[in-house]
Amino acid sequence: MGNFDIYFDKDNNIRDEFKDCRWLRYLTDTDNIYVNAERVTSINSISGRELIEYVMRTLDILDDMELDAHSKFIINEVLNWSEVAKGGLAKERNEWISKGYPLDIHNLASAEIYMDYISDKGLKSEDTELIYALIKTHGLIGQCIRGEVPVSHNKELFDIVNEKLNGNDSSSSFESLLTALNECIIKAVSLDIWKAVETDVKTLIHRILSGDLSEFSAKYRLEKLCPKEIEIFDDSSDFFENRIFPEYELWYFTSALSDFDMGQIRKVFDLILQDFDSKCFKKSDISHINFKPLADSLYYDYESKKHVNVYKKRIIEKYLLDSSVQNVQIDIKIQNRTAYVDFRFSKVCEKLIDFCVEAERSGLLTFEKSIVVLYDMFGFRKDAFDRLNNEAKYLSTMNNVAGSTKDSIIEYAVGKKIVDVGSGGGILLDRLESRYPDKEIIGTDISQNVIETLEQKKSKEGHKWTVKIQNFAESAFDEKVDSIIFSSILHEIYSYTEGENGRFDIESVKKALKYAFDSLNPGGRIIIRDGIKTDSNDIRRIAFKDIRGLDFFHNYQRDFKGLKDIPDEKKVINVDEENLEVTGDINFIREFMYTYTWGNESYPHEVQEQFGYFTLKEYVDYLESLGADIITAREFLEPGYPSNLEQYLTLLDKDGNEVAYPESNCIIVLEKR
């Protein structure tokens, strides 16, 4: 880094000749760590040097530009001073605050700090007002493009430039200067971002210098603020156009609210405005809504990478649905015409969140069960089927696995009404809707949280399918339908349903299939894609390639409660610690391997489930006993299992010969006569 080497020695200390450089001292000699969480990949990696390193990157980019000396001088001064409000020692920061400088709106505060220095030193020149205006509007072009601030907030810049031009037609030189400045600012954050917005930046600069300060539409700004939202509804556009955008700049909106949906975001702003009204603030009292406190508190590191604290987010979501919830409240502090937004949790709620985070990191099944109980106690989740921790990653994995067979089973659907049982993340609903746009697609789940998430997905993405609560293990559907799809859901019914004989009772599967069969119109179909049990009592041996595999096996042997029909002494016949080998019943080995392939991330959930519960013959025999015709019944091995497992283990027979993996899945289609 060229400029870094100019200003700092090999020990990262400011070189003697620059020790009186005020802006440099503010940026380096500071006890304030100011980092936008949006721009880091790991919270724990924050060193406190991000600010000075960013400024040095902007200066390096400037050095490589072909500009006249005067333009380079002006941009250099702007870049030197534009971030200083984020630095400084506590004494200096308190002094700036006492002067009314809004330090978290750093372009405004930095401009005043610059002007204080220039005035104190008697360094005013003909360029001072322009540099001051450029610091004050520093970054606003990018914020306009992101939808955070109005275009009209650049009027001061236009006025200064217009006065400098004094009627002469040489605005192109200022256009080049402003483009270069914004290239330094944005490219130092990300080259990819600069490439994506370069044309927008140049277009907006040209507009501003032409005196066109007309605003972008509310819908455009919302689409920029919420790029994950597929559709921005008119009522939201009207709300922001009339209540938010004309009055307030939005700071750190994306880093704080990008993981919430539009309905939740709208509720956050409703609560903010209610708080303003309750405190009798006038519109002129507040000009900025700053979400940095929320952004700073919403993230934590998991497996050395930054993640949204889903436990905290779920509690906030509950509050946004029902503001009478007592364990969390919106927390708004006002200072220097800026409203700082966060959520405040009760002490017991904070401890709950801390416990869940540490329990997640430990990955222990006992903690996972405790989280379910605690969240039920507080009313923040509905049931144990809702996978709270790393939910997005888990559902993404579930949606991506075995895509080919999921695609193939929908081809068997017939009739006008198709039901997807246990819709989860909604991937099959989307595929059914795409394949059968004229049919009525209905998703079901036993989890209220899943239904709520699917409703949000439907609204966000504009789907036509519908969803409802339904448990086929307890009752038939409330209307006759033509196709019912059980895609990787019957094994969950088998594993979690508490029957007369507890969990892992085949009667739960039989009940679900019988109720589904009773829900069909004549000629209707049940389509099953699920695990399959091996019709054999062979012995298999696993040779692990790493001690971690054997450790995983020991945990699994202790925690797995399925395969109740196989005695424990036959499930695991031998464990050879020295050679990292285990020997046991083929079905127990099979269950272990196809759990192991999911890894530690999903272990607390997967170890509670038995994937194979019927052999193919047992399936066919039972379905035919209902009076069904079997259209197809086949078992197969998902190719993803061996391709993943071969890096961790080798499967052998009892004599030590390498053998093929047992079948993992089946597809069965039956038709009602």
XYZ file of C-alpha atoms in Angstrom, residues 377-665:
289
model
C -41.190 -20.731 27.339
C -40.755 -17.214 25.992
C -43.142 -17.783 23.096
C -40.483 -16.970 20.507
C -40.970 -20.183 18.534
C -43.838 -22.542 17.993
C -42.434 -26.057 18.084
C -39.409 -28.300 17.894
C -39.727 -28.785 14.155
C -38.699 -25.175 13.517
C -34.922 -25.311 13.084
C -33.894 -22.057 14.684
C -30.105 -21.997 14.659
C -28.543 -21.640 11.216
C -32.040 -21.986 9.800
C -31.216 -20.293 6.511
C -28.194 -22.493 5.903
C -30.093 -25.638 6.883
C -33.102 -24.896 4.675
C -30.775 -23.959 1.830
C -29.041 -27.319 2.156
C -32.387 -29.115 2.298
C -33.587 -27.225 -0.787
C -30.459 -28.031 -2.769
C -30.076 -31.713 -1.941
C -31.247 -34.279 -4.470
C -32.679 -31.719 -6.850
C -32.912 -34.191 -9.722
C -35.200 -36.664 -7.958
C -37.310 -33.871 -6.504
C -37.814 -32.621 -10.054
C -38.681 -36.080 -11.338
C -41.391 -36.874 -8.780
C -43.540 -33.874 -9.711
C -44.020 -35.375 -13.167
C -46.233 -38.031 -11.562
C -48.750 -35.461 -10.268
C -52.272 -35.586 -11.730
C -55.496 -33.599 -11.428
C -56.284 -30.017 -10.483
C -55.328 -29.933 -6.781
C -51.839 -30.896 -5.657
C -50.751 -30.978 -1.998
C -47.111 -30.797 -0.889
C -46.777 -32.266 2.608
C -44.181 -30.673 4.899
C -43.318 -27.782 2.585
C -40.358 -26.501 4.666
C -38.436 -23.908 2.670
C -40.938 -24.002 -0.209
C -38.654 -25.310 -2.955
C -41.117 -27.989 -4.099
C -44.014 -25.523 -4.059
C -42.063 -23.278 -6.440
C -41.260 -26.180 -8.761
C -44.855 -27.393 -8.782
C -46.132 -23.891 -9.546
C -43.609 -23.512 -12.363
C -44.463 -26.950 -13.830
C -48.241 -26.638 -13.372
C -49.155 -22.917 -13.535
C -52.874 -23.661 -14.014
C -53.235 -26.090 -11.096
C -54.047 -25.296 -7.462
C -50.887 -25.901 -5.424
C -51.322 -26.267 -1.653
C -48.442 -26.462 0.827
C -48.821 -27.894 4.310
C -46.746 -28.091 7.458
C -47.333 -28.838 11.128
C -45.134 -25.889 12.203
C -46.770 -22.480 12.558
C -43.365 -20.837 12.112
C -42.841 -22.604 8.790
C -46.284 -21.492 7.624
C -45.494 -17.879 8.596
C -42.179 -18.029 6.731
C -43.882 -19.457 3.643
C -46.542 -16.726 3.774
C -43.755 -14.132 3.820
C -42.061 -15.861 0.891
C -45.347 -15.910 -1.018
C -45.907 -12.176 -0.473
C -42.299 -11.309 -1.235
C -42.033 -13.346 -4.436
C -45.627 -13.067 -5.699
C -46.508 -16.787 -5.712
C -50.024 -18.157 -6.251
C -49.687 -21.284 -4.101
C -51.375 -21.384 -0.702
C -50.289 -22.897 2.623
C -52.085 -24.242 5.678
C -51.458 -26.160 8.896
C -52.059 -29.886 8.431
C -50.851 -33.033 10.229
C -51.643 -36.140 8.187
C -50.618 -38.315 11.121
C -53.721 -37.004 12.924
C -56.396 -36.383 10.285
C -57.347 -36.413 6.639
C -57.247 -33.229 4.563
C -60.303 -30.972 4.852
C -61.103 -31.367 1.135
C -60.616 -33.950 -1.582
C -57.509 -33.471 -3.734
C -55.905 -35.171 -6.707
C -52.233 -35.565 -5.792
C -50.439 -35.645 -2.438
C -46.628 -35.527 -2.375
C -44.563 -36.754 0.575
C -41.043 -35.622 -0.325
C -38.606 -36.560 2.467
C -41.309 -36.055 5.096
C -42.606 -39.508 6.090
C -39.360 -40.287 7.903
C -39.897 -37.128 9.965
C -43.434 -38.228 10.820
C -41.973 -41.601 11.853
C -39.173 -40.001 13.883
C -41.045 -37.261 15.740
C -44.638 -38.416 16.191
C -45.336 -39.630 19.713
C -47.543 -42.711 19.249
C -48.679 -45.365 21.706
C -45.194 -46.859 21.547
C -43.416 -43.509 21.665
C -41.367 -42.201 18.742
C -40.176 -44.416 15.882
C -43.542 -46.167 15.651
C -44.428 -47.413 12.154
C -48.102 -46.889 12.953
C -47.552 -43.130 12.589
C -46.473 -43.613 8.966
C -49.367 -45.979 8.281
C -51.829 -43.454 9.723
C -50.398 -40.622 7.610
C -50.631 -42.699 4.435
C -54.157 -43.904 5.276
C -55.396 -40.356 5.977
C -53.738 -39.137 2.774
C -55.310 -42.005 0.794
C -58.727 -41.086 2.224
C -58.130 -37.474 1.068
C -57.765 -38.457 -2.604
C -60.362 -38.231 -5.326
C -60.773 -41.446 -7.369
C -57.820 -41.667 -9.734
C -55.776 -39.478 -7.392
C -52.174 -40.256 -6.512
C -49.814 -40.333 -3.544
C -46.207 -39.679 -4.542
C -43.478 -40.664 -2.081
C -39.804 -39.813 -2.138
C -38.041 -40.825 1.078
C -35.514 -43.058 2.771
C -35.605 -46.817 2.416
C -34.656 -49.570 4.827
C -32.329 -52.342 3.658
C -33.968 -55.797 3.394
C -30.953 -57.549 4.878
C -29.199 -58.262 8.167
C -25.710 -58.117 6.637
C -22.706 -56.832 8.558
C -20.828 -53.764 7.357
C -17.572 -52.147 8.464
C -16.560 -48.480 8.213
C -12.883 -47.487 7.973
C -12.606 -43.791 8.831
C -9.876 -41.674 7.257
C -9.738 -39.266 10.203
C -10.152 -39.524 13.980
C -12.951 -36.942 13.754
C -15.099 -39.514 11.981
C -14.760 -41.928 14.889
C -15.603 -39.138 17.342
C -18.735 -38.360 15.326
C -19.659 -42.056 15.425
C -19.337 -42.231 19.217
C -21.698 -39.263 19.561
C -24.147 -40.832 17.122
C -24.078 -44.201 18.905
C -24.949 -42.422 22.152
C -27.616 -40.040 20.799
C -29.473 -42.012 18.100
C -32.653 -43.607 19.512
C -34.078 -45.170 16.346
C -33.975 -48.726 14.907
C -35.697 -49.996 18.035
C -36.190 -53.402 16.390
C -32.407 -54.039 16.368
C -30.741 -54.909 19.731
C -27.956 -52.527 20.749
C -25.371 -55.325 20.735
C -26.167 -55.992 17.056
C -26.242 -52.332 16.026
C -22.542 -51.976 16.883
C -20.591 -55.232 17.036
C -17.075 -53.867 17.331
C -15.161 -50.576 17.568
C -11.459 -50.662 16.667
C -10.090 -47.397 18.053
C -6.547 -48.011 16.841
C -7.500 -48.596 13.205
C -10.431 -46.121 13.240
C -12.917 -48.850 12.277
C -16.446 -49.743 13.409
C -18.502 -52.839 12.568
C -22.247 -53.267 12.856
C -25.659 -54.012 11.370
C -26.067 -52.745 7.803
C -29.111 -50.638 8.664
C -27.430 -48.981 11.636
C -24.300 -48.344 9.545
C -26.532 -47.022 6.765
C -28.392 -44.660 9.111
C -25.100 -43.395 10.515
C -23.506 -42.747 7.111
C -26.442 -40.818 5.715
C -26.520 -38.691 8.867
C -22.757 -38.197 8.785
C -22.933 -36.759 5.278
C -24.863 -33.754 6.639
C -21.964 -32.861 8.959
C -21.812 -31.217 12.385
C -23.987 -28.284 11.331
C -27.146 -30.387 11.068
C -26.243 -33.151 13.519
C -28.543 -32.029 16.395
C -31.531 -32.403 14.054
C -30.504 -35.336 11.892
C -29.506 -37.599 14.816
C -33.114 -37.455 15.996
C -34.397 -38.913 12.720
C -34.456 -42.438 11.265
C -34.270 -42.171 7.497
C -35.233 -45.736 6.558
C -38.298 -47.271 8.247
C -39.911 -49.504 5.549
C -38.240 -51.854 3.099
C -39.523 -51.442 -0.456
C -41.577 -54.654 -0.144
C -43.098 -53.509 3.159
C -44.065 -50.222 1.525
C -45.736 -51.926 -1.436
C -47.534 -54.489 0.739
C -49.045 -51.813 2.988
C -50.081 -49.507 0.146
C -51.748 -52.345 -1.724
C -53.617 -53.248 1.469
C -55.252 -49.796 1.251
C -56.617 -50.718 -2.164
C -54.021 -48.793 -4.167
C -52.528 -49.605 -7.542
C -48.738 -49.200 -7.611
C -47.652 -47.093 -10.613
C -43.946 -47.290 -9.798
C -41.811 -48.461 -6.875
C -38.039 -48.301 -7.051
C -35.117 -47.844 -4.709
C -31.830 -46.145 -5.543
C -28.709 -44.508 -4.133
C -28.547 -40.717 -4.208
C -25.227 -39.958 -5.955
C -24.481 -37.118 -3.550
C -24.011 -39.509 -0.627
C -21.029 -41.560 -1.884
C -19.391 -38.570 -3.584
C -19.413 -36.742 -0.239
C -18.647 -39.679 2.056
C -15.710 -41.114 0.122
C -13.483 -38.294 1.385
C -14.205 -39.340 4.983
C -14.568 -43.140 5.008
C -14.440 -46.440 3.139
C -17.301 -48.965 3.384
C -16.284 -52.624 3.740
C -17.968 -55.979 4.278
C -17.220 -58.014 7.422
C -14.150 -59.545 5.709
C -12.635 -56.173 4.852
C -13.568 -56.042 1.156
C -14.733 -52.700 -0.199
C -18.454 -52.804 -1.081
C -21.109 -50.577 -2.611
C -23.230 -48.296 -0.464
C -26.717 -49.594 0.383
C -29.667 -47.939 -1.349
C -30.634 -44.669 0.295
C -33.960 -43.610 -1.200
